[in-house]
XYZ file of C-alpha atoms in Angstrom:
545
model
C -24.982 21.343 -13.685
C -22.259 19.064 -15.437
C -23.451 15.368 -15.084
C -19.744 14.626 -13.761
C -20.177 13.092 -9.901
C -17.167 13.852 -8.054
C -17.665 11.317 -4.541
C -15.106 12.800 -1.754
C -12.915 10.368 -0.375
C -10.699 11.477 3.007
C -7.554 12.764 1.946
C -4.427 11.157 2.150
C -1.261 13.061 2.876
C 0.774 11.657 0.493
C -1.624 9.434 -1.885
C -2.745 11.546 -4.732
C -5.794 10.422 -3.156
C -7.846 13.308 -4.427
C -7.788 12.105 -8.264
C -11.475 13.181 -9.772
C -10.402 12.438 -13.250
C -12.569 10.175 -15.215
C -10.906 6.976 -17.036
C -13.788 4.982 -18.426
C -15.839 6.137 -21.454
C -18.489 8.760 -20.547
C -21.017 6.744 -22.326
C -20.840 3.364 -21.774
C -22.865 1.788 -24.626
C -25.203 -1.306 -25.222
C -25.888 -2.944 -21.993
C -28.573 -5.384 -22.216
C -29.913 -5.512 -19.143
C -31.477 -8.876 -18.004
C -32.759 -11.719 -15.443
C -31.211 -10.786 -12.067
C -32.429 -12.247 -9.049
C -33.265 -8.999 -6.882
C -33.835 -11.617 -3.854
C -37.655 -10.733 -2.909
C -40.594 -13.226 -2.931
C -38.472 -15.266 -5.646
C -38.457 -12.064 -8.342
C -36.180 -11.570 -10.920
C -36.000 -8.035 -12.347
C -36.086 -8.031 -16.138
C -34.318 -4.675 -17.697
C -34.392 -4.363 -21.400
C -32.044 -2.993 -23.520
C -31.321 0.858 -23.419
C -28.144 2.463 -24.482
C -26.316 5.539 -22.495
C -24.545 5.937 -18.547
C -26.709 5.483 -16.044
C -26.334 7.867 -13.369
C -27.706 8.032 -9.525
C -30.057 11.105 -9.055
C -31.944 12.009 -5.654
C -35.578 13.885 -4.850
C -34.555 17.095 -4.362
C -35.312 18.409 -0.351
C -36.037 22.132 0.122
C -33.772 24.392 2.305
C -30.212 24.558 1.425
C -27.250 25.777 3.743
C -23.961 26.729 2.753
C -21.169 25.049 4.488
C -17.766 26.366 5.104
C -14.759 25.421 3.433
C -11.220 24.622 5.310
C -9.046 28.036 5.719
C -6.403 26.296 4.286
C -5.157 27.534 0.714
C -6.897 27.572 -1.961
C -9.262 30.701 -1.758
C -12.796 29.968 0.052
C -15.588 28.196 -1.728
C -18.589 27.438 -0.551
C -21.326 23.948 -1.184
C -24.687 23.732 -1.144
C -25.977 20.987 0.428
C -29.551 19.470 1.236
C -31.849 18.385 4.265
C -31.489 14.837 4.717
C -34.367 12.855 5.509
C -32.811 9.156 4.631
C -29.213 7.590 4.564
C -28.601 7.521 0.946
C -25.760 9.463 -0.190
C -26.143 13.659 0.531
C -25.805 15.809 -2.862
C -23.277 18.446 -2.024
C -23.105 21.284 -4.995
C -19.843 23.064 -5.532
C -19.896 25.736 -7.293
C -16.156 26.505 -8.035
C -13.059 24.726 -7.111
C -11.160 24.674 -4.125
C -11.140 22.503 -0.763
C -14.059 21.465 0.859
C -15.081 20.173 4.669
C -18.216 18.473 4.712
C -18.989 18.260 8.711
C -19.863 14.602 9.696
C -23.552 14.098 9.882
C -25.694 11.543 11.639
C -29.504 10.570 11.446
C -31.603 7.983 13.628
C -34.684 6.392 11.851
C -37.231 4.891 14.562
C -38.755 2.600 11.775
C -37.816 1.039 8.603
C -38.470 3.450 5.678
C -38.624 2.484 2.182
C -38.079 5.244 -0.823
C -37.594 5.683 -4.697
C -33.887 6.673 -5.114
C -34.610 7.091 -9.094
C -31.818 6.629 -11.574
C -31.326 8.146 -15.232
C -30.156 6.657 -18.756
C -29.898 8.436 -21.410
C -32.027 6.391 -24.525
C -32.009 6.630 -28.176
C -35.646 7.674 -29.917
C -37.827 4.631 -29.943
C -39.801 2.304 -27.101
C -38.078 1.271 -24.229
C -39.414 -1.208 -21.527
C -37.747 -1.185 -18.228
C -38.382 -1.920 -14.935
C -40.946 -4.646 -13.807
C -41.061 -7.700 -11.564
C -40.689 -11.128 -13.143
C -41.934 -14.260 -10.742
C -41.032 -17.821 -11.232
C -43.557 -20.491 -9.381
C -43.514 -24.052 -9.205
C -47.777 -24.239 -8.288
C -50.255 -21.820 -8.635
C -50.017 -19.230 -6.307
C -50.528 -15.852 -5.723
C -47.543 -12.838 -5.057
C -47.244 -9.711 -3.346
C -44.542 -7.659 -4.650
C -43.273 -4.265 -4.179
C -42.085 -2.131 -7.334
C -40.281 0.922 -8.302
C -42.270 3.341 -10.421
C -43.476 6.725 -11.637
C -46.478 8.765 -10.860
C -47.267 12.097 -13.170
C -49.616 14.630 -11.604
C -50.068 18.031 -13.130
C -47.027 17.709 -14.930
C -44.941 16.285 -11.750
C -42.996 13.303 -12.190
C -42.520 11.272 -8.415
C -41.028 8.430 -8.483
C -43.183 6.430 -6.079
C -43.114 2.932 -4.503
C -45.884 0.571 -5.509
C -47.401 -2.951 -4.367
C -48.815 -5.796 -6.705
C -50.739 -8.578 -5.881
C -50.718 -11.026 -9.028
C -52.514 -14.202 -9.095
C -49.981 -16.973 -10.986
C -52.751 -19.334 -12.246
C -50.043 -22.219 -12.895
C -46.442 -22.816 -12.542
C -44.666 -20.621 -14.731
C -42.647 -17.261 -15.077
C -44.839 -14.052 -15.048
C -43.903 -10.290 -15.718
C -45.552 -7.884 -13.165
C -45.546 -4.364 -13.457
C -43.009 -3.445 -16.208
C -42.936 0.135 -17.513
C -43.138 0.843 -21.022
C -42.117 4.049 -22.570
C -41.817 6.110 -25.998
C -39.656 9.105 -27.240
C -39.333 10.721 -30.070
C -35.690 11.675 -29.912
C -32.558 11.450 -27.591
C -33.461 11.846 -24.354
C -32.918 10.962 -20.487
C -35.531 8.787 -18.890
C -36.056 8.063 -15.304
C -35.560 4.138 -14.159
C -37.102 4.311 -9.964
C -34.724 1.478 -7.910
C -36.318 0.544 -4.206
C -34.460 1.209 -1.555
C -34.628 0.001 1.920
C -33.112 1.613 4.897
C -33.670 -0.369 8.514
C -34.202 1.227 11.410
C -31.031 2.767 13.359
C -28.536 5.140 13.476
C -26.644 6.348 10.553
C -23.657 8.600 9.697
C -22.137 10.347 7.222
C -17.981 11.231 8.217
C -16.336 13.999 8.030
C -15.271 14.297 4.572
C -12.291 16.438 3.475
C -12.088 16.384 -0.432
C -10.121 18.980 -3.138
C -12.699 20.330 -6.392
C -11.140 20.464 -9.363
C -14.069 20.914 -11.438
C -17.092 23.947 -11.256
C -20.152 23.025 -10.372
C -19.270 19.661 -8.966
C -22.243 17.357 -7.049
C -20.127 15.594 -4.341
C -22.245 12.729 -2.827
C -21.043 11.786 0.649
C -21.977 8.322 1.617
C -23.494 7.532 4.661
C -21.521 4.717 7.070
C -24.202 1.605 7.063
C -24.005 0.013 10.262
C -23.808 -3.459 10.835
C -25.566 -6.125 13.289
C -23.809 -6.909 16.618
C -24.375 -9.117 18.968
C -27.148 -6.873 20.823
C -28.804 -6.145 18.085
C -32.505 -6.821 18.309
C -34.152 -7.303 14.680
C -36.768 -5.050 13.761
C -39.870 -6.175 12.424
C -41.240 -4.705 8.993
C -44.020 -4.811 6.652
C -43.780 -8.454 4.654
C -44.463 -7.071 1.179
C -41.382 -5.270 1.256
C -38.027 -6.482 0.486
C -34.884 -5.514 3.260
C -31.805 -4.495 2.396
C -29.587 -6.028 5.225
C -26.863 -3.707 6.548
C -23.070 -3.710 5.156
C -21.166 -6.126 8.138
C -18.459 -4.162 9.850
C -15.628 -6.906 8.730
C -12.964 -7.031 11.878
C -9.445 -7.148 10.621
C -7.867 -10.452 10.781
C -4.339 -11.424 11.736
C -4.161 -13.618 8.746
C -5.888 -12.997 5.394
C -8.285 -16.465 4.327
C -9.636 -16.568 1.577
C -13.829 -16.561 1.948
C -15.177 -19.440 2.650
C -18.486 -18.768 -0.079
C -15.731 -18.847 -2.596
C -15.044 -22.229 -4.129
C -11.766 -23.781 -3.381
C -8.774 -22.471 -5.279
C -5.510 -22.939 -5.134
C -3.572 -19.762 -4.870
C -1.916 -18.377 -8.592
C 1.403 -19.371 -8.539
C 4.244 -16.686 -10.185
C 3.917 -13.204 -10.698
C 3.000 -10.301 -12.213
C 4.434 -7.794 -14.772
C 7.344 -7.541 -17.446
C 11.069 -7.171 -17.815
C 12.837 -4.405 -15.551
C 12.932 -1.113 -16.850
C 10.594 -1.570 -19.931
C 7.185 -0.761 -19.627
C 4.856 -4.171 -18.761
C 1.371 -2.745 -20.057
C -0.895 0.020 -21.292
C -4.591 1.045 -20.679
C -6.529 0.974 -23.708
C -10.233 1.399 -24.785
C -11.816 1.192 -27.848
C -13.357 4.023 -28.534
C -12.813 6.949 -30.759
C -10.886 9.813 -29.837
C -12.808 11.819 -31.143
C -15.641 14.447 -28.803
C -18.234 12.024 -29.808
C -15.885 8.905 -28.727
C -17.711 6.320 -30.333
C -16.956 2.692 -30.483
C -13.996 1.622 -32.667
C -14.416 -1.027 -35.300
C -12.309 -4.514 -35.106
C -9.845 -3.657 -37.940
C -9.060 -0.359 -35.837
C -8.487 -2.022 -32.671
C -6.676 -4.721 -34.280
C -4.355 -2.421 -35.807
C -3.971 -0.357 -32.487
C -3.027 -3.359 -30.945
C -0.762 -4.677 -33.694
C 1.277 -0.655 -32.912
C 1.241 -1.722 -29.248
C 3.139 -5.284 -29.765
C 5.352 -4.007 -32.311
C 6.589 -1.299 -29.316
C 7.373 -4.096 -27.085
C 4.406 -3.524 -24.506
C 2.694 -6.739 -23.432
C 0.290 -6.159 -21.441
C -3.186 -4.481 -22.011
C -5.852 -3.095 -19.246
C -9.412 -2.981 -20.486
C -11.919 -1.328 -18.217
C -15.199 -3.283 -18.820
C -16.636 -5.448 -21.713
C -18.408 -2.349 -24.225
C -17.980 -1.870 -27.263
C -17.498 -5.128 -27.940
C -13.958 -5.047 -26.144
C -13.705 -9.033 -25.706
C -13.949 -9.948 -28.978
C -12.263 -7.202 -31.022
C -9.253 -6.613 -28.367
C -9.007 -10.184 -27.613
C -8.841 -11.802 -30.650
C -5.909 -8.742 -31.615
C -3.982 -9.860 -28.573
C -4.103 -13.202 -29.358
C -3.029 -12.456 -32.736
C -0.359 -10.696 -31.662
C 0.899 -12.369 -28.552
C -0.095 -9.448 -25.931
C -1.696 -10.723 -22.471
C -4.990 -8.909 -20.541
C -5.506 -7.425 -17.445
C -9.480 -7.350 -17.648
C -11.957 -5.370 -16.210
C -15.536 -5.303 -14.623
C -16.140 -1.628 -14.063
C -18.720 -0.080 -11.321
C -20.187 3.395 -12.410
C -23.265 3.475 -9.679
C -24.304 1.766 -6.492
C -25.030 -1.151 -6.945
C -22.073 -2.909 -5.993
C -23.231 -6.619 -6.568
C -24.338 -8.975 -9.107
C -27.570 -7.670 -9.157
C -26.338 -4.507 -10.835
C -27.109 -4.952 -14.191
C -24.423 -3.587 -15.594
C -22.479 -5.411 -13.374
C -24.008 -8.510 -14.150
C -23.954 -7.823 -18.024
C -20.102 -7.664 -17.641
C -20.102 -11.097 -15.811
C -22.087 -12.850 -18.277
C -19.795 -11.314 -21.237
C -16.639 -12.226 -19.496
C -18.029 -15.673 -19.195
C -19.139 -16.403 -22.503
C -15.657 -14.955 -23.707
C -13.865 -17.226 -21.526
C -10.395 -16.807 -23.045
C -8.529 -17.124 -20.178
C -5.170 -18.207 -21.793
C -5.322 -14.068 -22.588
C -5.533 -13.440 -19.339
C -3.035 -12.240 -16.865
C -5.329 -10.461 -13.986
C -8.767 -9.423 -13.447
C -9.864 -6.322 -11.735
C -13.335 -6.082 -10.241
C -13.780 -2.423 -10.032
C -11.516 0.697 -10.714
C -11.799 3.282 -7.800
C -15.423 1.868 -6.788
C -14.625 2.609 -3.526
C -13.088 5.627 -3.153
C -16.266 7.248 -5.626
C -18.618 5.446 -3.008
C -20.222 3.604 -5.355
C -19.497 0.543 -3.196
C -18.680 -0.442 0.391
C -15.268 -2.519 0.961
C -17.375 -5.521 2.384
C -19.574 -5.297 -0.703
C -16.261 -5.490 -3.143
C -15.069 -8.112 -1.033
C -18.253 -10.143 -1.839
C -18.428 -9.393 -5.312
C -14.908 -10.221 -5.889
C -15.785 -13.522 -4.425
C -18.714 -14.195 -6.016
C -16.462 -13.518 -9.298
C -13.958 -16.308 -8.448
C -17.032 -18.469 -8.254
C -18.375 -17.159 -11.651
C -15.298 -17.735 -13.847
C -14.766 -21.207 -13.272
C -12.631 -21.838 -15.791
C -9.585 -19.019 -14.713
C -7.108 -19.854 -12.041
C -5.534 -16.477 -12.337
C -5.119 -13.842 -9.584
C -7.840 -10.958 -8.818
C -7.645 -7.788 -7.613
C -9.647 -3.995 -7.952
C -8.078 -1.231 -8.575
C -8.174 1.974 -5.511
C -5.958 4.930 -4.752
C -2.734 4.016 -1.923
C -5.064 5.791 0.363
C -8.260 3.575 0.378
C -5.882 0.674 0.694
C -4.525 2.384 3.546
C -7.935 2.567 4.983
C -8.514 -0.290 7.879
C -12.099 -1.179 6.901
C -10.547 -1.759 3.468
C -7.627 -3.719 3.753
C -9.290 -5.916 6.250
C -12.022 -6.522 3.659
C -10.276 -7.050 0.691
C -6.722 -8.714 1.851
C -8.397 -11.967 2.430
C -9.807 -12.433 -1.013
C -7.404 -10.942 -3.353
C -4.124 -12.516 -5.001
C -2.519 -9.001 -5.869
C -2.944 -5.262 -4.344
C -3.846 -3.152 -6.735
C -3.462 0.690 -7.339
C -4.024 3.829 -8.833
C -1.025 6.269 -8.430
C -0.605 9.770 -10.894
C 2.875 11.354 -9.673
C 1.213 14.642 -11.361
C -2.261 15.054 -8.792
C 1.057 15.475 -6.150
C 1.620 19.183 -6.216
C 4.948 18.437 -4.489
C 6.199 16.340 -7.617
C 8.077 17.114 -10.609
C 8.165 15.270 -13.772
C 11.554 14.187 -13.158
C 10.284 12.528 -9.691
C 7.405 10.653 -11.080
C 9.349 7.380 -10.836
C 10.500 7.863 -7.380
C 6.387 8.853 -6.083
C 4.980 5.457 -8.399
C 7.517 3.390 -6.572
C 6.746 4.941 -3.398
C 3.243 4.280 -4.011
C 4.269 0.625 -4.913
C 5.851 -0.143 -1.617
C 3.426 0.883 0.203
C 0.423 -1.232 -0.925
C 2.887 -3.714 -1.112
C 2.768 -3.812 2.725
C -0.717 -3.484 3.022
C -1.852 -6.978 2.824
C 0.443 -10.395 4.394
C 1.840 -11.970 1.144
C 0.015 -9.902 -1.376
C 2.063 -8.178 -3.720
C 1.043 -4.980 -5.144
C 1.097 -4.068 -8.442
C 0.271 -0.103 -10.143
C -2.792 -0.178 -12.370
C -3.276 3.266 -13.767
C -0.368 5.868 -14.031
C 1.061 8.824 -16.274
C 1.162 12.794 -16.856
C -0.104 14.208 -19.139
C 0.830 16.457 -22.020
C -0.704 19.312 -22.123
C -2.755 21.060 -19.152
C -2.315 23.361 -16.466
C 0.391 22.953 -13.537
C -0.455 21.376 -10.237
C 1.779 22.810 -7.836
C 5.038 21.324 -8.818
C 3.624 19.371 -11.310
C 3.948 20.816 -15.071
C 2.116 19.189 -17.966
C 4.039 18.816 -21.542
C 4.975 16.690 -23.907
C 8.697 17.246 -22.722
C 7.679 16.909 -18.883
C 5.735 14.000 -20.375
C 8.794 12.365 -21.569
C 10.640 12.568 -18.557
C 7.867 11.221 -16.061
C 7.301 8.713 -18.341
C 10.729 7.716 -18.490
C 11.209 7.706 -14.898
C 7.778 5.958 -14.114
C 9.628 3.085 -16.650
C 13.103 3.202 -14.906
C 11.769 3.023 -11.625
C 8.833 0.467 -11.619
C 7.879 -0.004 -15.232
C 7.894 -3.386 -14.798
C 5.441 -3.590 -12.211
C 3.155 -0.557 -13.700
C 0.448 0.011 -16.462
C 0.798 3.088 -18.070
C -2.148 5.476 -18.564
C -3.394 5.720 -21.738
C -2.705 4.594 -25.150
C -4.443 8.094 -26.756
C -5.395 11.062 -26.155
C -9.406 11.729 -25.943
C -11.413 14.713 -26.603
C -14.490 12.635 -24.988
C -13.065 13.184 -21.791
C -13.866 16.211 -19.579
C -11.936 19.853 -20.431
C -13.088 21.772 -17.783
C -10.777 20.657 -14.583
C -8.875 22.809 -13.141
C -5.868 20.953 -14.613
C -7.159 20.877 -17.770
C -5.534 17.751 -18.760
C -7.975 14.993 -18.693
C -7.769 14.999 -22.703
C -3.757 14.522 -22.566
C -2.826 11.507 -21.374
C -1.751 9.441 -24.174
C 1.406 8.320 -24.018
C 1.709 6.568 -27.174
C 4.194 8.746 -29.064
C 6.582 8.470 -25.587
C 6.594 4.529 -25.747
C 7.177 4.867 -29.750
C 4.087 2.858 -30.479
C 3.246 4.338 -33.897
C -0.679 4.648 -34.336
């Protein structure tokens, strides 16, 4: 089973909302993970440092159905899905490409339930501690805690809920319960997360999605109601923590900004470069190479340096790895480019109290260069892979604003025209960002042509620039790539390349970052396109690296 997670999103008509490509690096390296606050009987969760993706994996539940696909073109295919005993997201296998209908689903729980949903990382040989509880008191005291953890039995690994009661002898900070563990080579290890789930009704919509990849695991999220004004709390047990429901966030006429955040003024001027020249380029600094490891500083430096001399100035980063901040930075500033920066979302956990998440705040805040930067996107597609709701991006973006004190710059995330186009979304996130931003490849349109790429990007442009009252939009991700397989009307090559490229530039390249600087054998090659390795543009824009 390929460790690619494909979530479905609903389809838009005419989105190229069905994008499953992957744009961040497939390993992304040397998060220390460290002091959150995971908001139960005063805790902090301490994670120490482990290197590799982490990536959400379920208990597996026996009996499996297959599940019809739509009778609509291409040939049938058919998903495996499991029983479903709790709302977290249902594993649906499929085994070959094509279109798939997963029928809505709904559940009822009569009483809180509380389970293990376990996560993986990979880890280099050596001793890893992660996990644990770590308690700060003012007086002597004694805490009852619940913890994620493993039990092994006959060779069975579970990962199991457990409670600790530890007597705190004296104000102080103690560690409770951490787990400690030794390999002798590369491996995958198992990190158990609690998860809460209150009593009520849940459901999981209809989701219509297009496979581009074999043996795909689609996870379709469950809907996670919210309180109203009948809605009677329900007791549960006191050593466990509750995970309070996602609000259902009514759309407003107007759009304030949220009243948590601290008071801003609005950023003045706009966005992007001079009309018809391209404004910016998506770059990360990793190797191209299959093992895509992290470039060094006088690499990036001299990718950048190629970049400026081309007359780009603008560059997207995805998150703060491989020590982007510092190397890519300190290039730009050398060489006069701007930053659109990036916190990037790869799981749920769609808060601060991700620590990857909160990793990438603390970077960006120690960095603090915010005479670099132009924009900052929290999240790229977090939605539409379900790895957040849009009231929890909505709260994280604010709790960002309140984070980086010192930048007075616009924010934004980064979604498909078709999760903008979504209600719950746009009612979320209008109110608390400055710019619309979006994710829009001409080439996942089988009714597009290379020579029409400009004409679908500035489509794509107008509409999310509608979306929200006095937010502009602005197109974070888009290109075609070079080599491949056809999509409908949509023919990769380095000549069809050229073209799109050039129209994407005539039409909105001013408002647009261009996807990518390179072209990287790290990324998938077995789509059904075929051309997730071929999207640098760099020879098109005549940046010479």
């Amino acid at each position: 089973m390929k460790a690619t997670f494909a979530v479905a999103a609903l389809a838009g008509a005419a989105s190229a909302g069905s994008i499953h490509h992957r744009h961040a690096h497939d390993a992304f390296r040397a998060l220390e993970k460290k002091n959150y606050d995971n908001g139960t009987c005063g805790c902090t969760t301490i994670y120490s440092t482990y290197y590799g993706e982490a990536t959400l994996s379920f208990p597996e539940v026996p009996a499996t159905t297959a599940i019809p696909t739509s009778t609509s073109t291409p040939a049938p295919v058919t998903a495996t899905s499991t029983a479903i005993v709790v709302p977290t997201p249902v594993p649906q296998t499929c085994s070959t490409t094509g279109v798939y209908t997963f029928p809505a689903t709904t559940i009822t729980l009569t009483e809180s339930t509380t389970v293990c949903a376990p996560s993986t990382t990979a880890v280099p040989s050596g001793t890893h501690t992660v996990g644990g509880v770590t308690t700060v008191v003012t007086t002597a005291t004694t805490v009852t805690c619940p913890y994620a953890t493993v039990s092994t039995s006959e060779g069975v690994t579970t990962s199991i809920v457990a409670t600790t009661t530890y007597v705190c002898p004296s104000a102080g900070t103690y560690t409770i319960a951490p787990t400690t563990t030794t390999v002798t080579e590369s491996t995958t290890i198992t990190v158990p997360v609690v998860t809460t789930y209150p009593a009520g009704t849940y459901t999981q919509p209809e989701v219509v999605t297009t496979i581009t990849e074999t043996s795909t695991v689609v996870y379709c999220p469950f809907d996670i109601p919210g309180p109203t004004a009948s809605t009677t709390a329900v007791p549960v047990p006191t050593t466990y923590p509750v995970v309070s429901a996602t609000p259902v966030v009514p759309k407003p006429s107007s759009y304030p900004t949220a009243s948590s955040s601290p008071s801003k003024p609005k950023p003045t001027g706009g966005l992007g470069g001079a009309a018809g020249h391209p404004w910016g380029i998506s770059y990360t600094p990793y190797e191209t190479s299959e093992s895509g490891g992290c470039k060094s500083a006088s690499e990036v430096e001299k990718d950048i340096a190629a970049i400026a001399a081309a007359g780009v100035s603008t560059i997207r980063v995805y998150s703060t790895d491989c020590d982007t901040l510092p190397n890519v930075g300190s290039a730009c500033a050398k060489h006069g480019l701007k930053m659109v920066l990036g916190i990037f979302i790869d799981a749920p956990g769609c808060d601060a109290n991700n620590p990857s998440v909160n990793e990438q705040i603390s970077a960006i805040k120690s960095w603090a260069q915010w005479d670099l930067v132009d924009l900052i996107s929290v999240g790229n597609e977090a939605v539409f892979h379900g790895y957040c709701q849009p009231s929890e991006l909505s709260s994280l973006i604010t709790k960002c604003k309140g984070e980086f004190g010192g930048y007075s710059g616009p924010f934004t995330t980064a979604e498909t025209v078709n999760i903008w186009q979504q209600s719950d979304f746009s009612s979320a996130l209008c109110g608390v960002v400055d710019v619309a931003g979006a994710n829009a490849h001409a080439f996942f349109n089988t009714e597009t042509d290379a020579s029409q790429a400009g004409q679908f990007v500035k489509g794509q442009l107008d509409i999310v620039s509608d979306i929200c009252k006095g937010v502009p939009g602005i197109i974070l991700e888009t290109g075609w790539p070079s080599a491949g397989n056809p999509m409908g009307l949509a023919v990769p090559g380095e000549a069809q390349q050229k073209e799109a490229i050039a129209s994407i530039v005539k039409e909105c390249g001013d408002k647009a970052i261009l996807f990518s600087l390179t072209s990287d054998k790290w990324k998938s090659a077995d789509t059904a396109c075929a051309c997730e390795q071929h999207f640098g543009c760099a020879n098109v824009l005549g940046i010479s690296i």
